[in-house]
Short mmCIF file of C-alpha atoms in Angstrom, two decimals:
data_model
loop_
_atom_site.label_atom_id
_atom_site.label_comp_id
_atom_site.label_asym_id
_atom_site.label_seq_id
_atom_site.Cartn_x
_atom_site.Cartn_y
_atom_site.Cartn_z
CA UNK A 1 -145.09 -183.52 48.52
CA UNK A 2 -148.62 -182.62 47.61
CA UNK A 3 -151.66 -183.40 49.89
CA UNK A 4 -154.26 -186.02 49.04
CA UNK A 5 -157.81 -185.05 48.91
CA UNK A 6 -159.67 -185.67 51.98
CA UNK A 7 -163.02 -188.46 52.06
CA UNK A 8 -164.94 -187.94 55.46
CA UNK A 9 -167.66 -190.81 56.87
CA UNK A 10 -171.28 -190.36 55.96
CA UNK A 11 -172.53 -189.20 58.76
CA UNK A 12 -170.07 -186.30 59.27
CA UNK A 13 -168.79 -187.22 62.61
CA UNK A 14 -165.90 -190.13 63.51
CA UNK A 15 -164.71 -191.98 66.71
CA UNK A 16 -161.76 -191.59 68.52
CA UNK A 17 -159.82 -194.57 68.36
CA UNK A 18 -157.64 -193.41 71.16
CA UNK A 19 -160.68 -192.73 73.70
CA UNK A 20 -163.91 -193.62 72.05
CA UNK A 21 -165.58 -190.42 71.87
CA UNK A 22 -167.73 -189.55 69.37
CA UNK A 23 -165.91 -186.44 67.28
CA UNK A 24 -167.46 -183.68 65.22
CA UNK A 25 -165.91 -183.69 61.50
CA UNK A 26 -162.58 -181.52 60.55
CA UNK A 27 -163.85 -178.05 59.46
CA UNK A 28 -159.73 -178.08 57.70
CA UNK A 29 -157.66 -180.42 56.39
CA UNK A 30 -156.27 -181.66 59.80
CA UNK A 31 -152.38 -181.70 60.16
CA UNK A 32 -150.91 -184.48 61.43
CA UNK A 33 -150.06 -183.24 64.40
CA UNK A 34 -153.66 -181.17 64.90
CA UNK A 35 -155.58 -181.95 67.90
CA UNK A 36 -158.58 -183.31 66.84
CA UNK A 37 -160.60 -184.96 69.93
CA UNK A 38 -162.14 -182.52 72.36
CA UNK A 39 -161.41 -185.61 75.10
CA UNK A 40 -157.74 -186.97 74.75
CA UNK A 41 -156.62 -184.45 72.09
CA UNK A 42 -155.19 -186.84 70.34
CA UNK A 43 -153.68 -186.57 66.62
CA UNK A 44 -153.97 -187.79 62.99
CA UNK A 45 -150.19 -189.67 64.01
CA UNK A 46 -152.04 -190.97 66.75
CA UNK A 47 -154.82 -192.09 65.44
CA UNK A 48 -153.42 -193.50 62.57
CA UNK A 49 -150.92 -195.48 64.48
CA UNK A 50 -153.95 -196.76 67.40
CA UNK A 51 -155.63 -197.86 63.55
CA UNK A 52 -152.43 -199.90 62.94
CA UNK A 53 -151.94 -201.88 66.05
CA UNK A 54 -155.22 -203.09 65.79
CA UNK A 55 -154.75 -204.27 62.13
CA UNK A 56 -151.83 -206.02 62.20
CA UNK A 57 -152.39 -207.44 65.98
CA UNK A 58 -156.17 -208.35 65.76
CA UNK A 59 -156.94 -208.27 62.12
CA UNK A 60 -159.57 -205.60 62.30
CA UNK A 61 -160.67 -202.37 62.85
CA UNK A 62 -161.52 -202.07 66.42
CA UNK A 63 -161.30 -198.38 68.97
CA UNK A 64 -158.63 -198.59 71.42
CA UNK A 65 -161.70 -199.20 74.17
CA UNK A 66 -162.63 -202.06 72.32
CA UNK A 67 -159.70 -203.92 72.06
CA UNK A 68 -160.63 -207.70 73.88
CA UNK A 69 -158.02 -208.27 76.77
CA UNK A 70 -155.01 -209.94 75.57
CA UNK A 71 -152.92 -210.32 78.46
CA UNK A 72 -150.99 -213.05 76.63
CA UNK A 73 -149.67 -210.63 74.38
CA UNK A 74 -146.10 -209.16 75.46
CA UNK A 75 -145.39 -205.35 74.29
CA UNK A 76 -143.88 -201.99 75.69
CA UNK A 77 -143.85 -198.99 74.17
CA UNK A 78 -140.87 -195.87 74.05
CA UNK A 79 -142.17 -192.77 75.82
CA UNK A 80 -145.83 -193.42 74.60
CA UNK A 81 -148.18 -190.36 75.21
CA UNK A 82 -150.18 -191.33 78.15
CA UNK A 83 -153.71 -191.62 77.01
CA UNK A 84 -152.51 -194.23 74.63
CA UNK A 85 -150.15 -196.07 77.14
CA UNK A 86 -153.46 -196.04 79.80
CA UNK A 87 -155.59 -197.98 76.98
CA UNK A 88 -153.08 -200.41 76.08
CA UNK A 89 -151.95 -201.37 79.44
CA UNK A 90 -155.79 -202.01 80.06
CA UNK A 91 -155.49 -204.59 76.90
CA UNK A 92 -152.46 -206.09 76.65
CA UNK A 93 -148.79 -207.14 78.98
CA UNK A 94 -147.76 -203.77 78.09
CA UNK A 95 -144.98 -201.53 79.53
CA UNK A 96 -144.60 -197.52 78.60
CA UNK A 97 -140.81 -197.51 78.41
CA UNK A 98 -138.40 -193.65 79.44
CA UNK A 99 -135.00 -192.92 78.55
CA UNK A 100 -135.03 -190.56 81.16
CA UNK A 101 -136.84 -192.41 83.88
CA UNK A 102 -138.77 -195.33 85.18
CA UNK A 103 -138.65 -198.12 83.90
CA UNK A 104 -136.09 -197.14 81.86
CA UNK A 105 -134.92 -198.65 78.10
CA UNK A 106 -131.66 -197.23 76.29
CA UNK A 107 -132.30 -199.09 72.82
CA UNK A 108 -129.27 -198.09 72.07
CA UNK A 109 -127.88 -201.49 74.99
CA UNK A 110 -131.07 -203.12 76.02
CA UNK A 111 -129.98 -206.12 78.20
CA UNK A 112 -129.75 -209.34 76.45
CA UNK A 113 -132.35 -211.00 79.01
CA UNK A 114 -134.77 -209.26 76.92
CA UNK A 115 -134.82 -210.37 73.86
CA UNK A 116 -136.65 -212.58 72.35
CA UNK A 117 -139.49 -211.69 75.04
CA UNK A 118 -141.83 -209.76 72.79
CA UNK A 119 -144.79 -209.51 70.64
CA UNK A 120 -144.93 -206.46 69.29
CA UNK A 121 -142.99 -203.07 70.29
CA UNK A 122 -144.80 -199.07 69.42
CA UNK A 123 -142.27 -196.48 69.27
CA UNK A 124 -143.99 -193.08 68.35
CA UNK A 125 -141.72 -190.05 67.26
CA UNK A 126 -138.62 -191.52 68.98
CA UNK A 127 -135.96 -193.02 66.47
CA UNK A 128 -135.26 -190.08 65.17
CA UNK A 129 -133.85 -188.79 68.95
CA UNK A 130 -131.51 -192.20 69.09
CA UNK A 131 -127.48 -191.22 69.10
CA UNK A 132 -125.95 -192.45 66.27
CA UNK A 133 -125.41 -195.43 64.73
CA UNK A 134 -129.12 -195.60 64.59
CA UNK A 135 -128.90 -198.96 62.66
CA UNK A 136 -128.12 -200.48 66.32
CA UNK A 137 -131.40 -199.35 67.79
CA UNK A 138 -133.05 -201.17 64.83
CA UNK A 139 -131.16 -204.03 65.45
CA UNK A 140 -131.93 -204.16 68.93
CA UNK A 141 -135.44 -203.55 68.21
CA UNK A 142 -135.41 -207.09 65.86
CA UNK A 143 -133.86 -208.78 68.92
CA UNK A 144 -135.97 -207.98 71.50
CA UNK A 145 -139.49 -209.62 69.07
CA UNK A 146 -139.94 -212.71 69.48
CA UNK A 147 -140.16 -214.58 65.80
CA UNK A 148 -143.64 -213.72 64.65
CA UNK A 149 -143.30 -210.10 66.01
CA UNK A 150 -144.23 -206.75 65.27
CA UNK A 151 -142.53 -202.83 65.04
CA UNK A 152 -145.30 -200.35 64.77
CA UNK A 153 -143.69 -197.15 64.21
CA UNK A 154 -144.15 -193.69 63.61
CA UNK A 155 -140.92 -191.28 62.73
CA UNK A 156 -140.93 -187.88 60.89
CA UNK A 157 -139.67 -188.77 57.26
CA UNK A 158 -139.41 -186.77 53.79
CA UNK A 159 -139.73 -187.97 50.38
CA UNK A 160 -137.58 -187.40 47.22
CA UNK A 161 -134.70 -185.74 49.36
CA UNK A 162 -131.53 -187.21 50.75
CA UNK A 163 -131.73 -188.26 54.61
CA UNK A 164 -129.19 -185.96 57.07
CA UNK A 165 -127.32 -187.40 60.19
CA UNK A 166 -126.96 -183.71 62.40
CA UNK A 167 -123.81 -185.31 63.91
CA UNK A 168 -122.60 -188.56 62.14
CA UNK A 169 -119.27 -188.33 63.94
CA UNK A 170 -121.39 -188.03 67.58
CA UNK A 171 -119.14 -189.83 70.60
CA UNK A 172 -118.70 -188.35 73.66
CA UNK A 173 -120.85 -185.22 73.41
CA UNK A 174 -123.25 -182.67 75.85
CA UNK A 175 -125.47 -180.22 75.81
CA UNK A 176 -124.05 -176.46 76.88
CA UNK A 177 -125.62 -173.13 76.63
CA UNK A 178 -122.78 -170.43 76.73
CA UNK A 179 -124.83 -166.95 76.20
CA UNK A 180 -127.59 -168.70 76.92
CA UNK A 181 -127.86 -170.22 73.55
CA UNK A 182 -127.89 -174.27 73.30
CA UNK A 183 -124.84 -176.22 71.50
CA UNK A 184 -123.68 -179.43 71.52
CA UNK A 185 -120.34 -179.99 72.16
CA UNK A 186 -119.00 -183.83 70.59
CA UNK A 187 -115.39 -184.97 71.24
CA UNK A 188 -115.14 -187.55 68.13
CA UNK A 189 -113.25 -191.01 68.17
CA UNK A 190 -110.04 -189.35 66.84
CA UNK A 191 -109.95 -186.69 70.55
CA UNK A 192 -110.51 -183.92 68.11
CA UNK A 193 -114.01 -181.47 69.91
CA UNK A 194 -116.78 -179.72 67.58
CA UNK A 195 -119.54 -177.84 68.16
CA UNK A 196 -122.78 -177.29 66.46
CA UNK A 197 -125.09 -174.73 67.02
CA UNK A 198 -129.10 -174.18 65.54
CA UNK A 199 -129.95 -177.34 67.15
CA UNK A 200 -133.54 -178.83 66.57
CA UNK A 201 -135.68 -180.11 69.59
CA UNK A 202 -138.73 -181.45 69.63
CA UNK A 203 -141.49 -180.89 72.20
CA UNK A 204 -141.90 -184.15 74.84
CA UNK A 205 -140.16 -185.54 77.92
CA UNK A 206 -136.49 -187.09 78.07
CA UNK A 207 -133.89 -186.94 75.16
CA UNK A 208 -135.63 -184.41 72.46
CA UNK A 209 -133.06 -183.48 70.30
CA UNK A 210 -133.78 -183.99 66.83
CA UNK A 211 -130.62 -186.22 65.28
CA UNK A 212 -131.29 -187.04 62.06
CA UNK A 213 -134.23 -186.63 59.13
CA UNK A 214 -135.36 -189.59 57.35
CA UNK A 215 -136.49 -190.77 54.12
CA UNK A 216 -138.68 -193.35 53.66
CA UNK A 217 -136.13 -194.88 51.47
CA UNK A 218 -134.31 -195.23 53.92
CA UNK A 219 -136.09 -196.41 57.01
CA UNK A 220 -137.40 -199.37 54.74
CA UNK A 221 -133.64 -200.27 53.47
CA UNK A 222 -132.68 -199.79 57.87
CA UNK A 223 -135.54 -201.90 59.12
CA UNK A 224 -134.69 -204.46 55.84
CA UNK A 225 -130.81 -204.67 56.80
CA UNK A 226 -131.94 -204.88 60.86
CA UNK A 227 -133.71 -208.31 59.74
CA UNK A 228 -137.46 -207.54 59.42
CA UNK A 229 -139.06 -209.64 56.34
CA UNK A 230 -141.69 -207.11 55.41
CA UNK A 231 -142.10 -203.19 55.83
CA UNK A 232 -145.30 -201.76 54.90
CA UNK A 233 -146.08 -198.18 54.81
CA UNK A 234 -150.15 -197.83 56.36
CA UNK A 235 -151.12 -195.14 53.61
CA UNK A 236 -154.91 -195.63 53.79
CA UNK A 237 -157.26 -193.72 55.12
CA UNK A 238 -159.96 -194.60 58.21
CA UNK A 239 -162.72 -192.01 58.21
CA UNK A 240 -164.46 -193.47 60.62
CA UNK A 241 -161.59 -192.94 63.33
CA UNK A 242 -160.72 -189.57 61.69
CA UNK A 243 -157.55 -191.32 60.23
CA UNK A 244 -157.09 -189.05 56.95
CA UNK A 245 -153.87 -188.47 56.19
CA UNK A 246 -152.98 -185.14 54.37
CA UNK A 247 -149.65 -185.80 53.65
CA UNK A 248 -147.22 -188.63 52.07
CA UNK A 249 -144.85 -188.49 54.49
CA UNK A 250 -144.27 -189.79 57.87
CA UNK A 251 -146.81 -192.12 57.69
CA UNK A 252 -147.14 -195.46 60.12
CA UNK A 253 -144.74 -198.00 59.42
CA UNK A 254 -145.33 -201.40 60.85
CA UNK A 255 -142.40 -203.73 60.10
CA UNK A 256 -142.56 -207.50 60.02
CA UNK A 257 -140.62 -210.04 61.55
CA UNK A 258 -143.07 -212.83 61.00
CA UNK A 259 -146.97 -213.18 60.88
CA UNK A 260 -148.56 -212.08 64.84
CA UNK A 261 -151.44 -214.40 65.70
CA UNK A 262 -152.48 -213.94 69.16
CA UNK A 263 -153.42 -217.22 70.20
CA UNK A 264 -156.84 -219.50 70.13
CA UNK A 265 -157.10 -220.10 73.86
CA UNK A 266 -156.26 -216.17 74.69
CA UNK A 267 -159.36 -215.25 71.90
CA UNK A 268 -161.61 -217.43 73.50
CA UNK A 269 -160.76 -216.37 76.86
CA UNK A 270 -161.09 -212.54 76.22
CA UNK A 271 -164.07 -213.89 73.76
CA UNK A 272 -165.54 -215.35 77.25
CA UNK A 273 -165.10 -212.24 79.24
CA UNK A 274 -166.95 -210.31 76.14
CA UNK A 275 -169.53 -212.80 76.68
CA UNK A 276 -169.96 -212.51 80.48
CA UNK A 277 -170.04 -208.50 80.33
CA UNK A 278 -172.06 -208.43 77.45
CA UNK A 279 -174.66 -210.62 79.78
CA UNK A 280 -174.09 -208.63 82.72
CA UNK A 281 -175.34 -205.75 80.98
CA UNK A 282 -178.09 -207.33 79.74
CA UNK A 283 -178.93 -207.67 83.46
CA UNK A 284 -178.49 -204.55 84.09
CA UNK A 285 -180.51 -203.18 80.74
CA UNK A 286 -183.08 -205.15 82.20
CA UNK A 287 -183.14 -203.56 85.38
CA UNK A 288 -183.01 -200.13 84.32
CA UNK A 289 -186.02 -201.10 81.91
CA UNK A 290 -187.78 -201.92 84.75
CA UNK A 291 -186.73 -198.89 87.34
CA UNK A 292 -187.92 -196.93 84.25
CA UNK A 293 -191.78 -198.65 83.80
CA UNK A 294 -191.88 -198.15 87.73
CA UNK A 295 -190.93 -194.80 87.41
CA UNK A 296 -193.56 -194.42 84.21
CA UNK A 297 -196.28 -195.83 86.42
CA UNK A 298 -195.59 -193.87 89.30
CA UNK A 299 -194.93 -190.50 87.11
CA UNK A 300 -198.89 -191.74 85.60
CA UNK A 301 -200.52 -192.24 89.04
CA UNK A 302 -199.18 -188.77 90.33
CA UNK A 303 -200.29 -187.38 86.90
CA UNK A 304 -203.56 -188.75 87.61
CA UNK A 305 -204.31 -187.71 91.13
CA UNK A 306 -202.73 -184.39 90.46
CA UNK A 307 -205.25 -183.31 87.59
CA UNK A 308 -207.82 -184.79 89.94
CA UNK A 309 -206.77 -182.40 93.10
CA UNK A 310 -206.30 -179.99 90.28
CA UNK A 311 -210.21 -180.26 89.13
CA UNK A 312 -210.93 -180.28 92.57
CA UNK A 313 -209.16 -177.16 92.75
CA UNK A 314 -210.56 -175.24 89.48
CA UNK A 315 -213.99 -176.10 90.70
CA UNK A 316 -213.34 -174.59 94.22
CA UNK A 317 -212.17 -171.78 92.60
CA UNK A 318 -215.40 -171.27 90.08
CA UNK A 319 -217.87 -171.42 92.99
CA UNK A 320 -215.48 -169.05 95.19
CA UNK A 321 -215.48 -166.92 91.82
CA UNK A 322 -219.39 -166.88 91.30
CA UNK A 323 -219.84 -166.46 95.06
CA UNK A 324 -217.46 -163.12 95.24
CA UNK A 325 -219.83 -162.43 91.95
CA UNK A 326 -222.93 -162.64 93.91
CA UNK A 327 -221.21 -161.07 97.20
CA UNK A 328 -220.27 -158.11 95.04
CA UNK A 329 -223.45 -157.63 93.20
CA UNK A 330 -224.85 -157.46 96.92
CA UNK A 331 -222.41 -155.14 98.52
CA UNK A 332 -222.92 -152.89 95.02
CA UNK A 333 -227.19 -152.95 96.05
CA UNK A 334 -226.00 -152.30 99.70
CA UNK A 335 -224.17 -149.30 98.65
CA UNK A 336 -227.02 -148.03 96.39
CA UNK A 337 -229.43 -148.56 99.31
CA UNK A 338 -226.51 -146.92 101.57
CA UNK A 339 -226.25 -143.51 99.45
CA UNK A 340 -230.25 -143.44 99.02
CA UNK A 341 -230.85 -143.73 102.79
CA UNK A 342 -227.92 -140.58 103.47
CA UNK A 343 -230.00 -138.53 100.60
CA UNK A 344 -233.17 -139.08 103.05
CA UNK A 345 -231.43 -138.32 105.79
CA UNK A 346 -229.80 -135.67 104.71
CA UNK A 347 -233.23 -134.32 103.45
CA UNK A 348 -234.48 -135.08 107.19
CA UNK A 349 -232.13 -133.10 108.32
CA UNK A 350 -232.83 -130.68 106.37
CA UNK A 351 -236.87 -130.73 107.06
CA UNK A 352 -236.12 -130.87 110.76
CA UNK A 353 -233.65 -127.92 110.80
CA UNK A 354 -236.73 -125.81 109.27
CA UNK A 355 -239.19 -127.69 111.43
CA UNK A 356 -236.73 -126.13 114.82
CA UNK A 357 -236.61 -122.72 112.84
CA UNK A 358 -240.29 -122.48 112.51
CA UNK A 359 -240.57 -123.68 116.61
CA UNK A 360 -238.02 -121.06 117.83
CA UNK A 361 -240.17 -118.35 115.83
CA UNK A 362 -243.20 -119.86 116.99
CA UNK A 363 -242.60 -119.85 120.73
CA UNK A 364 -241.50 -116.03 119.87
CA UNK A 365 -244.62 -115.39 119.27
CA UNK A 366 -246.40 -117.27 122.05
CA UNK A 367 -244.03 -115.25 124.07
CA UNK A 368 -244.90 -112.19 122.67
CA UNK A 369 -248.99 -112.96 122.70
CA UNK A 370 -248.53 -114.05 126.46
CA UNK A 371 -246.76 -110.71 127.28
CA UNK A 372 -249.49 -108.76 125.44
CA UNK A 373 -252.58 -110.80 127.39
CA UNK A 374 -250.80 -110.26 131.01
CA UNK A 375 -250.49 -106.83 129.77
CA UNK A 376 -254.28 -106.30 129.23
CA UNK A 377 -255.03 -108.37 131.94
CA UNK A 378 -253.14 -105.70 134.12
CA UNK A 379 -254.47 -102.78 132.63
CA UNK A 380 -258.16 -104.01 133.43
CA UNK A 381 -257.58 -104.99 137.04
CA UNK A 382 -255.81 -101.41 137.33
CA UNK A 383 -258.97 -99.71 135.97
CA UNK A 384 -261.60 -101.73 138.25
#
């Protein structure tokens, strides 16, 4: 059960097939039950399974997104994951089918009403969970295509081993959990009760319970005796929708009951539609085109006048410089004029503050020559 060697596309990255986003390339070999899109998460399985369903219903290699609308086409699906139910009820009469709830399908008695009514049928990880005898489910399965329909299936499945049925003998049976550990408790045909214990379950909504393993000897000689003409085992890988399959086992099984062609008119109608959107958004290319030169011009004309305010601006600002130049070089003279003028003053100052000295001394004198003169003065009228 060795893995094959992995090719990747040449540019590294792949599409989604589920969503349509564009997907960096697998750093690992990817499991196939990895998450591998950052948008729907979806799987190798998935992946692989989208790549299918687009093969064998439209003939080529299309993303789920780009599927034309083929409402013509008649197809449910069994407790489909729902970012793949979403896309396909978008393209196609499709109905995501519960066990456990609305709308409900037990494959194990689908009413007779429906078969016959459809064109192709997904079931994704869910055979394995039908109570036994499984061979009815496939059975019912044929019925309900109509002649020219399609299975596309996934189921876990070994190779080179010999397929196990967990409780062959299953009739009237629950689940209990004495302890707090699950069993299943059957009460066989014959009245007599077992019990098994280490059950299996598998993650998902409604009836998980793993009943059975495979082979893919098997499944082909089930879906052979159920009435398909042709089972084909999708092997091959899609790099380009990050389809690379790592293991031999388990692989999509698509299982013929004749040769699905969807119809000419239904083509040409969804061709039409293609056609219309396709001009629509032409229209609407055009228009953005156009928003985008009036944005251009508008985007140039405020360039323009911008780096015109702006030169208007830079040359304010150069005269404002060279006059704050000039107003300094003044106010530096100024201030040289300033200090010389305090020097003089201060050497005024100084000149009159000797000038008052030599006054005061002076008019000392003049005092003193006045005294002496009225003195003589006196001293001659006193003698005459």
């Amino acid at each position: 059960m060795g893995g094959r060697p992995l090719t990747f596309s040449a540019s590294g990255r792949f599409t989604c097939n589920v969503c349509g986003t564009q997907c960096e390339a697998f750093t690992e070999p990817p499991s196939r039950e990895t998450s591998s899109c950052p948008q729907c998460h979806s799987t190798v399985r998935l992946r692989s399974l989208v790549a299918l369903i687009s093969q064998e219903v439209l003939g080529v290699q299309l993303a789920l997104p780009d599927f034309p609308e083929l409402n013509g086409l008649r197809s449910f699906g069994m407790s489909d994951p729902p970012n793949l139910a979403v896309q396909l009820e978008k393209k196609f009469d499709y109905t995501n089918t519960f066990y456990h709830q609305a709308p409900n399908l037990d494959i194990t008695a689908p009413h007779e009403s429906e078969w016959g009514r459809y064109d192709f049928i997904v079931s994704s990880e869910v055979m394995e969970h039908v109570p036994v005898p499984v061979e009815t489910a496939f059975a019912n399965l044929f019925r309900l295509l109509k002649p020219n329909g399609l299975l596309l299936l996934t189921v876990p499945y070994g190779i080179n081993m010999q397929p196990r049925e967990h409780f062959p003998e299953l009739h009237q049976y629950a689940l209990a959990s004495p302890g707090g550990k699950t069993v299943l408790v059957n009460r066989r045909r014959d009245g007599s009760t077992e019990i098994f214990e280490n059950l299996c379950f598998h993650g998902g909504d409604g009836s998980t319970l793993e009943m059975r393993v495979f082979t893919e000897d098997k499944l082909k000689a089930i879906l052979t005796a159920a009435g398909f003409s042709e089972v084909r085992i999708a092997s091959e890988d899609i790099p380009e929708f990050g389809v690379l399959h790592t293991e031999q086992w388990s692989l999509p099984i698509v299982a013929r009951k004749g040769r699905l062609t969807p119809s000419v008119t239904e083509i040409a109608r969804s061709y039409r539609t293609v056609v219309k959107r396709a001009a629509e958004l032409a229209t609407e290319l055009d228009s953005i085109r156009a928003e985008y030169q009036r944005h251009i011009e508008f985007h140039n004309t405020s360039h323009q006048e911008l780096e015109r305010v702006l030169a208007e601006r830079l040359e304010w600002v150069r005269k404002t410089e060279a006059l704050l130049e000039e107003r300094t070089a003044w106010a530096q003279s100024l201030d040289k004029d300033c200090q010389a003028a305090q020097t003089h003053v201060a050497h005024l100052n100084t000149r009159i503050s000797e000038l008052e000295q030599a006054l005061a001394q002076a008019q000392v004198q003049l005092a003193n020559l006045r005294s002496q003169l009225w003195m003589r003065i006196k001293r001659k009228l006193g003698s005459g």
